[in-house]
């Protein structure tokens, strides 16, 4: 019996992340439409700042999906919900207040989705927590947007129902509510997504892989071993391929031992295939093979971090490092898309 690479619980979270990405695109489209329709300066300024946050957060969600390492299709019911919401936003039957109210509901469901992915991830494995940490920023900003949307709804509904202006102290109240939210979640913010360079991005992958090895070392449950190995197989394969396609060729001229890194990865891929054919029910034999792989991977990681990284740091500008990071991420994403397409066959 060979190892099954798919795991239902991990796939379920991948679907949730795909849903979040689709919803994020809808939030952005809604905000553009609302800005267009809104005559109030204070409100449209706030919507403009949501839009800026949400465009940045779409990038963060993309990054989290690639770090998570499994792609999935959006759930059909979510796709339908998005179609209906898009229609509602375009409809002339709804007032501006009603459209903002719809948008607030959507924000709420996005906030909840982010929090639930976080909670579910914690139950499954520490490697998921590593991958989805940047979602904290998205969740926190969505909470702050919700507080402001409540204020916007108050202004619009008062106007629509009474023809009068809302209570003067409204925005001060909103400010207080946002401060309370940031007191809880503010410390979790990471603003590194667009700034991250190639070395940090590679290190993130290494940390995730280390976490998977640790979970396997600490478990004798064949199912847990199978689940972690499935993820490790995917992560190491995509990581190595993206390094070989993007990073190694760029660094080659500054690094003498490059062939060694290629050779080590070729050997690693061979061992991955070998372990994939083993049976996790024979726990001892399986774990012995995994420990041998772990030692080889650790040594390879050390060479990259201690020898290759300094070469990158001393020969590439921060801009170049960021560009390599973007290419590395795109390459991994492409590999994960291919995986998804193969599964669908
Ligand atoms: Fe490598
Ligand atoms: Fe690496």
XYZ file of C-alpha atoms and ligand atoms in Angstrom, residues 202-203 205-206 236 239-240 243 248 261 265 268 297 300-301 304-305 308-309 328, ligand 2:
21
model
C 12.310 30.446 1.234
C 12.836 30.443 4.995
C 8.838 27.218 3.430
C 11.715 25.666 5.367
C 9.016 19.879 -0.857
C 9.600 24.263 -3.238
C 12.440 22.387 -4.934
C 14.094 26.927 -6.502
C 19.272 28.631 -8.467
C 22.282 21.838 -4.255
C 17.401 17.931 -4.445
C 15.569 14.183 -2.114
C 16.731 17.991 4.098
C 20.423 21.021 2.526
C 18.413 23.762 4.261
C 20.933 27.286 1.596
C 20.416 29.461 4.647
C 23.442 30.678 -0.339
C 21.485 33.390 1.504
C 9.197 32.109 -6.794
Fe 15.064 25.501 0.038
